[in-house]
Short mmCIF file of C-alpha atoms and ligand atoms in Angstrom, two decimals:
data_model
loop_
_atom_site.label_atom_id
_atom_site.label_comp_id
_atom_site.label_asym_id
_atom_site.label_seq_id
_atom_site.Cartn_x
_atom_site.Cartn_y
_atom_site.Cartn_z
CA UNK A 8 -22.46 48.28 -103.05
CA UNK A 9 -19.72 50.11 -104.03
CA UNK A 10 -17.07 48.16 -102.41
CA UNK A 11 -15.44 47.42 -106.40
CA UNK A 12 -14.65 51.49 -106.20
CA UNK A 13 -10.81 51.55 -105.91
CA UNK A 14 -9.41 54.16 -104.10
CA UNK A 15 -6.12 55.20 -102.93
CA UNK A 16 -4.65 57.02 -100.55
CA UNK A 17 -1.50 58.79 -100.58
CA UNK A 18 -0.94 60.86 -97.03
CA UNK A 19 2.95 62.18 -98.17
CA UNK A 20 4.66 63.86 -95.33
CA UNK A 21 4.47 66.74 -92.82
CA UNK A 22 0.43 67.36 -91.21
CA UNK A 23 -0.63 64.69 -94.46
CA UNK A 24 -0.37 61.84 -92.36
CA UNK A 25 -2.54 63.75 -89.53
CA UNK A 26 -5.51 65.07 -91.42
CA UNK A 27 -5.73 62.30 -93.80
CA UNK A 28 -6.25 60.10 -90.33
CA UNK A 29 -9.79 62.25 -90.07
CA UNK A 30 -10.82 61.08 -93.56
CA UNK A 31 -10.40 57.26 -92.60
CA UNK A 32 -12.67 57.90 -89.93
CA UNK A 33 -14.86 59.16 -91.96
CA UNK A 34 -14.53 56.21 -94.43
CA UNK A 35 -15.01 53.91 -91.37
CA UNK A 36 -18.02 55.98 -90.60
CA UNK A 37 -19.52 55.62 -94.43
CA UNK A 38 -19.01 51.53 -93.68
CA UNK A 39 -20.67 51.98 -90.37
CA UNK A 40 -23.59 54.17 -91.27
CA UNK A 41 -24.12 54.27 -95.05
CA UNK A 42 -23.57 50.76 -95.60
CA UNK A 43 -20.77 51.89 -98.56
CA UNK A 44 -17.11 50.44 -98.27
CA UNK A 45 -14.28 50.88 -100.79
CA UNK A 46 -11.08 48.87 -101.57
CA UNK A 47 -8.52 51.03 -99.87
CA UNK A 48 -5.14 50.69 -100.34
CA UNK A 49 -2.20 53.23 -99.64
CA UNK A 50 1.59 54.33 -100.13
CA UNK A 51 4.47 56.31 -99.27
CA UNK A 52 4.54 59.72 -101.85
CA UNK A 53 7.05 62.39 -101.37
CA UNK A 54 9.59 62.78 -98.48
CA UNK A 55 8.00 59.73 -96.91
CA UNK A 56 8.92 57.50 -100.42
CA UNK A 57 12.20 59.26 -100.36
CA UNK A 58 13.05 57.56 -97.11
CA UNK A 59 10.93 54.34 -97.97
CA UNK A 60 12.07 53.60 -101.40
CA UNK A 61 14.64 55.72 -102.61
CA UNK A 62 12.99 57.71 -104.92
CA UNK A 63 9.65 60.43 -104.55
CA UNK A 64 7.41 57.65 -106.13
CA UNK A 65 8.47 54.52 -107.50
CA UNK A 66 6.61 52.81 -110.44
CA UNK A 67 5.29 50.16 -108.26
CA UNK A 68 3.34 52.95 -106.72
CA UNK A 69 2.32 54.97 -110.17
CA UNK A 70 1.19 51.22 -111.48
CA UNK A 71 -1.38 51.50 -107.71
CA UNK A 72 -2.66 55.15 -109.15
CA UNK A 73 -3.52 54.17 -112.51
CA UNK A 74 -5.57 51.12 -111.43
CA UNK A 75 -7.21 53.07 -109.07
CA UNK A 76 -10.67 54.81 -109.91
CA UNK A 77 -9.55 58.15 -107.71
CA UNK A 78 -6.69 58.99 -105.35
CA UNK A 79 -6.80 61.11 -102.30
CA UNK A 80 -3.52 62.94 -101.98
CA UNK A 81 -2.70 64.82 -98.75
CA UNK A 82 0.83 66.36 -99.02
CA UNK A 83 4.52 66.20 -99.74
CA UNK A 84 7.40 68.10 -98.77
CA UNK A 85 9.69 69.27 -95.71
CA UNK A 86 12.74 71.00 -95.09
CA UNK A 87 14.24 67.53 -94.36
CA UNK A 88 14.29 66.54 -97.85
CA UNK A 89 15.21 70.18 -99.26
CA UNK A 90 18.96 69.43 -99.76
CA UNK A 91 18.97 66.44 -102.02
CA UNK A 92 18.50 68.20 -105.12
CA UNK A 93 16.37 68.81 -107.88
CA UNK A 94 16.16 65.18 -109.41
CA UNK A 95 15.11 63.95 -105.43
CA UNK A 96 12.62 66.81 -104.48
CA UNK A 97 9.40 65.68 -102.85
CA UNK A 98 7.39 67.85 -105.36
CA UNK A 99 8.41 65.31 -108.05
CA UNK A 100 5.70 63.02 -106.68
CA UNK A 101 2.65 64.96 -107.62
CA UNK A 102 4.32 66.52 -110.71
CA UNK A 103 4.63 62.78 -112.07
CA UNK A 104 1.13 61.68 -111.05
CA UNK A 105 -0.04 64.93 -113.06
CA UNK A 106 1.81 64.27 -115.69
CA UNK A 107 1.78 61.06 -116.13
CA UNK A 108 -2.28 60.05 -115.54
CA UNK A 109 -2.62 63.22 -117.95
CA UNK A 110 -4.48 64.90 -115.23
CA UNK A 111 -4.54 69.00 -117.14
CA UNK A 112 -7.29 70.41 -115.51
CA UNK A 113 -7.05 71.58 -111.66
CA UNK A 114 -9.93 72.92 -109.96
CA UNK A 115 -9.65 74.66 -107.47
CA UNK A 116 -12.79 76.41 -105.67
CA UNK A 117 -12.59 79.26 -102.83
CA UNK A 118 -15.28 79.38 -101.44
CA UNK A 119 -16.78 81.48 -98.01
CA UNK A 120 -18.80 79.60 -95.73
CA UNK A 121 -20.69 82.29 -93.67
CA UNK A 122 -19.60 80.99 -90.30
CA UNK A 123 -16.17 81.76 -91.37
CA UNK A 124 -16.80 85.24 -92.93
CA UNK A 125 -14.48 87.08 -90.06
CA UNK A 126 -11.61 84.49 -90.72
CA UNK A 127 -10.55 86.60 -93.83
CA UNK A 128 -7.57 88.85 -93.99
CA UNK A 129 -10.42 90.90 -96.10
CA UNK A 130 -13.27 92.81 -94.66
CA UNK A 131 -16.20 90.83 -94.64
CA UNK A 132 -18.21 92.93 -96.45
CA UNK A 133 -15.57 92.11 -99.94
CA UNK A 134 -15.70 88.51 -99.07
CA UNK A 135 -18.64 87.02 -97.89
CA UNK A 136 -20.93 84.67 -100.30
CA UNK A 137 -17.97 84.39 -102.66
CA UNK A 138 -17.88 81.55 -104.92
CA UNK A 139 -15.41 81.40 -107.64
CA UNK A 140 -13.75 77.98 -109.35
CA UNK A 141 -10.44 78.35 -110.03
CA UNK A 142 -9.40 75.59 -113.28
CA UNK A 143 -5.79 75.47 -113.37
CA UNK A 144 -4.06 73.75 -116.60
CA UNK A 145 -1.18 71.65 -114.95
CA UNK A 146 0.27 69.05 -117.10
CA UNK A 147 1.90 71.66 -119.04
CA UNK A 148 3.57 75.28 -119.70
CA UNK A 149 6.64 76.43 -118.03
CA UNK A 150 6.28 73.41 -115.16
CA UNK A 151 7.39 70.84 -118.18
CA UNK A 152 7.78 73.02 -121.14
CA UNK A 153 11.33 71.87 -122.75
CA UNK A 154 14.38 73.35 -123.19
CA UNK A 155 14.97 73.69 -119.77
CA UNK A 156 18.29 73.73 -117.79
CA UNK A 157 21.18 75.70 -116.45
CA UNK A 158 23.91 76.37 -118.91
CA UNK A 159 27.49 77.34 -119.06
CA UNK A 160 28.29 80.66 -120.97
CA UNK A 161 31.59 81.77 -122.62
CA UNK A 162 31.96 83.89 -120.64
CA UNK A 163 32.17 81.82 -117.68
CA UNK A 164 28.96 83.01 -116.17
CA UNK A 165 25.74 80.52 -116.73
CA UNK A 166 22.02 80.66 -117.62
CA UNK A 167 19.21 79.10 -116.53
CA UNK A 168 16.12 78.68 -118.36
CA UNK A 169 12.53 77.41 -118.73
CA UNK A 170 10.11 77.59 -121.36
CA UNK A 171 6.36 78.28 -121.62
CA UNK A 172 4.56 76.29 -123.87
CA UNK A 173 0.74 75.46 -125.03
CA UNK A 174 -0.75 73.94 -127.96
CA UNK A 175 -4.38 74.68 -129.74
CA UNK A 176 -4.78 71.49 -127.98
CA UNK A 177 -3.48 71.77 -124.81
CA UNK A 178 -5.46 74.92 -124.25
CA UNK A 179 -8.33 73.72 -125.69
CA UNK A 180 -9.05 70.60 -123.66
CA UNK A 181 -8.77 72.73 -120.15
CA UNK A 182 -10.76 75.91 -121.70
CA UNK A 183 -13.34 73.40 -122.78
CA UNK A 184 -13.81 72.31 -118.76
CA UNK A 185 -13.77 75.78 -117.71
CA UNK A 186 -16.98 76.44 -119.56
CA UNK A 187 -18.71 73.21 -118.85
CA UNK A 188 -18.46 74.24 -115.41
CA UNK A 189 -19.77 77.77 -116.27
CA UNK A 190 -22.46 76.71 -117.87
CA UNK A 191 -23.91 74.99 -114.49
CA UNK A 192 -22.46 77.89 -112.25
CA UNK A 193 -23.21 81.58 -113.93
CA UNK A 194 -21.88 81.27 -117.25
CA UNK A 195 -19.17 83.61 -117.08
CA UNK A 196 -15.48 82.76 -118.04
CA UNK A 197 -12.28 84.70 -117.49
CA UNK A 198 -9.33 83.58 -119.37
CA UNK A 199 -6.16 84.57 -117.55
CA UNK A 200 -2.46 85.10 -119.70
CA UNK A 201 -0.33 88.30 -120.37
CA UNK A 202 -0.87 88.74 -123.93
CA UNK A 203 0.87 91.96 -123.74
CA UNK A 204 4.65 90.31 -123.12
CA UNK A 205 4.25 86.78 -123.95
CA UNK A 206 3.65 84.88 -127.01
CA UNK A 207 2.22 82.10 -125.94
CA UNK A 208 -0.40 84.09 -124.07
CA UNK A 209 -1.68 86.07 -126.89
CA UNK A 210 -1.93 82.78 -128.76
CA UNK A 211 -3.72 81.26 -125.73
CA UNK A 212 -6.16 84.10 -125.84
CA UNK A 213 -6.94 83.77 -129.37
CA UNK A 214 -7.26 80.14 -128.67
CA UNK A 215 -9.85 80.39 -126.05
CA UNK A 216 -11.76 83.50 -128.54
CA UNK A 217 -12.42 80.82 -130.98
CA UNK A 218 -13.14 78.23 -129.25
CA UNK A 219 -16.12 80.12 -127.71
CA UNK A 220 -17.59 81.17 -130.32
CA UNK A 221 -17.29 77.72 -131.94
CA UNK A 222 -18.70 75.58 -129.18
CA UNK A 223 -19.29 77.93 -125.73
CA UNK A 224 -21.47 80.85 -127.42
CA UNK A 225 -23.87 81.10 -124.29
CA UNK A 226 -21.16 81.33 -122.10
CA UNK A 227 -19.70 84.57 -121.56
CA UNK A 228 -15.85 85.28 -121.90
CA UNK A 229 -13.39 87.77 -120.46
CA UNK A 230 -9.75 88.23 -120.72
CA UNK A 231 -7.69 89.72 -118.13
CA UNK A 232 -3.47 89.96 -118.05
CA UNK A 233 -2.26 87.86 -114.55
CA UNK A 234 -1.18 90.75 -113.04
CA UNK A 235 -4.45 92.67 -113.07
CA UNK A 236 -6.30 89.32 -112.11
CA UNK A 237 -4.25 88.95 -109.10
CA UNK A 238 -5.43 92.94 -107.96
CA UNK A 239 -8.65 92.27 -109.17
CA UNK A 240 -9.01 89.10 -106.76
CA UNK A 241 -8.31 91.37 -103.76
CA UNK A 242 -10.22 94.46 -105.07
CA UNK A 243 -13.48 92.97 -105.85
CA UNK A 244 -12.94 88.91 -105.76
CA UNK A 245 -17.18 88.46 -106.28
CA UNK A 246 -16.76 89.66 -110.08
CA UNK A 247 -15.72 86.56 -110.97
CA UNK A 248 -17.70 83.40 -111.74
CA UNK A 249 -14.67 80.71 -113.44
CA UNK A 250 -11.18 81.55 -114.12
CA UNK A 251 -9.63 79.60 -116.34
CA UNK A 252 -5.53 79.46 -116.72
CA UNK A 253 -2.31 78.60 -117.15
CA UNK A 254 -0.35 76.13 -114.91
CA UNK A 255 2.04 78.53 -113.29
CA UNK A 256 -0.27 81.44 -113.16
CA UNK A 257 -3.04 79.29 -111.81
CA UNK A 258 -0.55 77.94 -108.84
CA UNK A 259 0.03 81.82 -107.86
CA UNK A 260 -3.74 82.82 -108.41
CA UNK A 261 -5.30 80.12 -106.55
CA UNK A 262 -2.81 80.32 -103.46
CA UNK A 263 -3.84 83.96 -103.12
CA UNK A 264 -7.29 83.00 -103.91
CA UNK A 265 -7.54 80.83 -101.19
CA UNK A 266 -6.45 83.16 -98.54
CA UNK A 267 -9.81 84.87 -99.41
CA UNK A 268 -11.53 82.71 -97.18
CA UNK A 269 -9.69 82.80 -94.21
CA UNK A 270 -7.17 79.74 -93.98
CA UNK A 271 -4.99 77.55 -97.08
CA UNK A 272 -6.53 74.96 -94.41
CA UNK A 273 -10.18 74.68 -95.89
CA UNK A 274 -9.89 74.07 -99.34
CA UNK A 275 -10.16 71.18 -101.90
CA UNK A 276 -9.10 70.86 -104.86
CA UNK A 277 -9.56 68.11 -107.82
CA UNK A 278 -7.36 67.32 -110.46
CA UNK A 279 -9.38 65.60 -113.82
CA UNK A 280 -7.87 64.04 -116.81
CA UNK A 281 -9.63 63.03 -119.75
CA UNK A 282 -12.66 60.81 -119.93
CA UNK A 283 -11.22 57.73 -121.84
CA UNK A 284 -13.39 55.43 -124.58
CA UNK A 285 -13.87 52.89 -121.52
CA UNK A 286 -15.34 55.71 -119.28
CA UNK A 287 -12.86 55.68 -116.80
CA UNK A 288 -11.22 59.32 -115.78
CA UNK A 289 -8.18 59.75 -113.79
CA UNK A 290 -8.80 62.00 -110.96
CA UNK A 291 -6.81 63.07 -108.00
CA UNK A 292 -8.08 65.12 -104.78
CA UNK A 293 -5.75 66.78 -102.39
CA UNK A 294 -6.37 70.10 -100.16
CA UNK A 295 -4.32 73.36 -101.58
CA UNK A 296 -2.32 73.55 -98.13
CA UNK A 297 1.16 72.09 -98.46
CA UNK A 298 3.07 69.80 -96.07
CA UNK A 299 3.07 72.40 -93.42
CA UNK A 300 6.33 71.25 -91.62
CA UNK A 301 6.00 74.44 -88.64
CA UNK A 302 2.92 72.55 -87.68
CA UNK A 303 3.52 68.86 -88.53
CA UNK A 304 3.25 66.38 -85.70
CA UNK A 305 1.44 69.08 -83.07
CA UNK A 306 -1.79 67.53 -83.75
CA UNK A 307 -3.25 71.66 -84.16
CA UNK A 308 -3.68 71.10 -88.55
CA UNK A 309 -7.06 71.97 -89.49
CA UNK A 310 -8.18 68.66 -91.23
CA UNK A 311 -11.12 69.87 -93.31
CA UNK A 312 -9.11 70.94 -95.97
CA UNK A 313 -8.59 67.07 -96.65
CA UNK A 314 -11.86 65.91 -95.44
CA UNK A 315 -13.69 68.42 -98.24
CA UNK A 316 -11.47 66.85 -100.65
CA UNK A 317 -12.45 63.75 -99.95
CA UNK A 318 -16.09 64.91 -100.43
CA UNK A 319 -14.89 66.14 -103.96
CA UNK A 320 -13.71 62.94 -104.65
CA UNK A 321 -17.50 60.97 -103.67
CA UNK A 322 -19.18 63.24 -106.05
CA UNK A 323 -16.90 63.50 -108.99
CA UNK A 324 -15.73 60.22 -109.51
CA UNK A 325 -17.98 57.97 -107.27
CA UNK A 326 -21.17 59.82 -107.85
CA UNK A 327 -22.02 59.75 -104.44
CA UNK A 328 -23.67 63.17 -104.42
CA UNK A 329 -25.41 62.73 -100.79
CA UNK A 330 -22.49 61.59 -98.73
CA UNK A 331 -20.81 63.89 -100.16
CA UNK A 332 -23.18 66.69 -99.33
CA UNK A 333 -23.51 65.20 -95.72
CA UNK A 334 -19.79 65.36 -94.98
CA UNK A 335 -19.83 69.43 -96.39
CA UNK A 336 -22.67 69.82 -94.51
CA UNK A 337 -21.33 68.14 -91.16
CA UNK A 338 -17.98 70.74 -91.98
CA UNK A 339 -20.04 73.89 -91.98
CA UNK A 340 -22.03 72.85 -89.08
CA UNK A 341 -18.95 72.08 -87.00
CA UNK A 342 -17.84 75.60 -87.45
CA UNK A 343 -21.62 76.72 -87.12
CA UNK A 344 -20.93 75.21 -83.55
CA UNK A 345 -17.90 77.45 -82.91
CA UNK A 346 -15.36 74.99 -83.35
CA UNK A 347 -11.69 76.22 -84.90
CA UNK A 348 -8.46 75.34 -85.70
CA UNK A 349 -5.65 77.51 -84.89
CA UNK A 350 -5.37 78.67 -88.87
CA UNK A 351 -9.22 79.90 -88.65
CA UNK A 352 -9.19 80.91 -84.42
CA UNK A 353 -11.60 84.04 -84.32
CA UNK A 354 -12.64 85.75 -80.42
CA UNK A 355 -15.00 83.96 -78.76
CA UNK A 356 -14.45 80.24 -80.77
CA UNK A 357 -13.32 77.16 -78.98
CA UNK A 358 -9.74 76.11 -80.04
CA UNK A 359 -9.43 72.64 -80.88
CA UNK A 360 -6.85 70.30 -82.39
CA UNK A 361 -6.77 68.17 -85.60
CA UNK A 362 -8.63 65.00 -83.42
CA UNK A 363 -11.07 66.91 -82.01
CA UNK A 364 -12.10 68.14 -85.19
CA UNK A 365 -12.64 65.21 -86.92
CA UNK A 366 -14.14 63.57 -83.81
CA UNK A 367 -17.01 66.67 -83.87
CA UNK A 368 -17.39 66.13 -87.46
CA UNK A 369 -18.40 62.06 -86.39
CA UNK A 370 -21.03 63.38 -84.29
CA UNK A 371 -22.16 65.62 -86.54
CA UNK A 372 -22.72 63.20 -89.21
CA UNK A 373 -24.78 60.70 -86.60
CA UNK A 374 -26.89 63.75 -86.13
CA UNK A 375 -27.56 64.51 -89.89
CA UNK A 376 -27.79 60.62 -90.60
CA UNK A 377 -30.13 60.21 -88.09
C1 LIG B 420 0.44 73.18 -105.84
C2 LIG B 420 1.84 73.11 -105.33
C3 LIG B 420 2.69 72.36 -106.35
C4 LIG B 420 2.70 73.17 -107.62
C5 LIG B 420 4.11 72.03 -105.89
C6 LIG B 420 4.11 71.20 -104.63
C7 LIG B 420 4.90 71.34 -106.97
O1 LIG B 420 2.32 74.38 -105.06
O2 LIG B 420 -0.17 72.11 -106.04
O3 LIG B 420 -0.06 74.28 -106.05
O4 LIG B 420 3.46 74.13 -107.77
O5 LIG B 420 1.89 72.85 -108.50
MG1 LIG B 421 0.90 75.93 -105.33
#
């Protein structure tokens, strides 16, 4: 039935490759048990395309990701790759899908699952039952703001530089999906800048003031400067409902929100662009967790990072809000069962690797299919 869904897969380098092998399993399970099959089709990105093709994603590939209806991303980068410059990093593979498919607004969720409540640097008591959204804006500010460059001085030293940039509209479009999501979570925003040193962030605040009151008024807004947000997140991380920010503040805030719940190795994240006039939205999935190259090829990554994305992905583009819901629910119930990775090991668990994992989660979903 939905075998017209296009999806592709991008694994990139490092433990990509090995956790993204757990989510074809679980595709192969979906064909097996559900009955529901997608057209599939894959690529080098990153490192991998760097050795491949040449280049961190060549247009052939780009051309793939804007027929598809979603793309599952896994991970890109290495030390391998780290000495070929800026123009040839790995990184420039998910910068250009961003940019290019217009994908601005990055969610990304941390979220406690009880059975992990111990796994937190925090004491559980600060931690557990949190449930805070994360939307990042990441097509723009000082990742692709222009001027930017490194320039020679008279002096005979040099400057480099970057700029940070939003429009009305710009901030606009990712405030706008900020609330939305409030308004079906508990309908409380916090806009995140530092109005008190940068332009641009007082004139994002005053941005997102206005358009509240214009279209969000049930929805309740706060401000906060970064800095504060980032103590506040540690201090008392349950006060928030969705944050809603800028791209490079919303990269540093959502890395240290995920360590919240225990591991970089559990959570999703989507990536949205606009809906267009035909219907269609661009959306990409990938876990937060990088390429980890300490761990790649060991067979010990914890592969539900990848696998929740891929649950993301069912119910946000492919409206396929029960398999999604089994897969989450197969997750928690493998870790219900005792089961951990390395990144979430607590006393008295049973240490598995990345197969084993996804093997459990199998069984788990014959058991809640059944
Ligand atoms: C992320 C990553 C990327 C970013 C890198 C790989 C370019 O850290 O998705 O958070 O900074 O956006
Ligand atoms: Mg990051």
């Amino acid at each position: 039935m939905t075998a017209n869904k296009k999806l592709l897969i991008l694994p990139g380098d490092g433990i990509g490759p090995e956790v993204m092998r757990e989510v074809r399993r679980v595709i192969d399970w979906l064909g097996r048990r559900r009955m529901v099959s997608f057209d599939v089709s894959d690529d080098h990105v990153g490192g991998s395309a760097i050795d491949t093709y040449g280049t961190p994603i060549t247009d052939a590939t780009m051309e793939k990701a804007k027929a598809a209806d979603a793309i599952l991303f896994g991970s890109v980068g290495g030390p391998k790759w780290d000495r070929l410059g800026f123009d040839l990093r790995p990184e420039l593979a998910i910068l250009r899908l961003r940019k290019e498919l217009d994908l601005f607004a990055n969610l990304r969720p941390a979220i406690v699952l009880d059975p992990l409540v111990e796994a937190s640097t925090l004491k559980a008591d600060v931690v557990r039952g949190l449930d805070l959204m994360i939307v990042r804006e990441s097509t723009g500010g000082v990742y692709f703001g222009e001027p930017r460059g490194v320039e020679a001085l008279p002096d005979g030293q040099k400057r480099g530089f970057d700029t940070e940039s939003y429009t009305t509209g710009e901030i606009e479009r990712v405030c706008r999906v900020g609330f939305e999501l409030a308004r079906n979570r508990h309908s409380r925003v916090c806009s995140v800048e530092k109005a008190n040193v940068m332009q641009s962030g007082m004139f994002w605040r005053q941005t997102v003031t206005e358009l509240r009151e214009r279209e969000f008024a049930d929805v309740e807004l706060t401000h906060m400067y970064a800095d504060n947000c980032a103590m506040q997140l540690v201090r008392n991380p349950r006060q928030f409902d969705v944050i809603v920010t800028s791209n490079l503040f919303g990269d540093l805030l959502s890395d240290l929100a995920s360590m919240l719940t225990g591991s970089l190795g559990m959570l999703p994240s989507a990536t949205l662009g606009a809906v267009q006039p035909s219907g269609k939205r661009y959306a990409l999935y990938e876990p937060i967790h990088g390429s980890a190259p300490d761990i790649a090829g060991k067979g010990v990554a914890n592969p539900l990072g990848q696998l929740l994305s891929f649950a993301m992905l069912l119910r946000y583009s492919f409206r396929m809000e029960e398999d999604a819901g089994l897969i989450e629910k197969a997750c928690v119930n493998v870790l219900k069962n005792g089961l951990r990775t390395a990144d979430i090991m607590a006393p008295g668990s049973a240490r598995v690797g990345t197969g084993v994992m996804g093997e459990s989660i199998l069984r788990e979903l014959d058991k809640l299919a059944a």
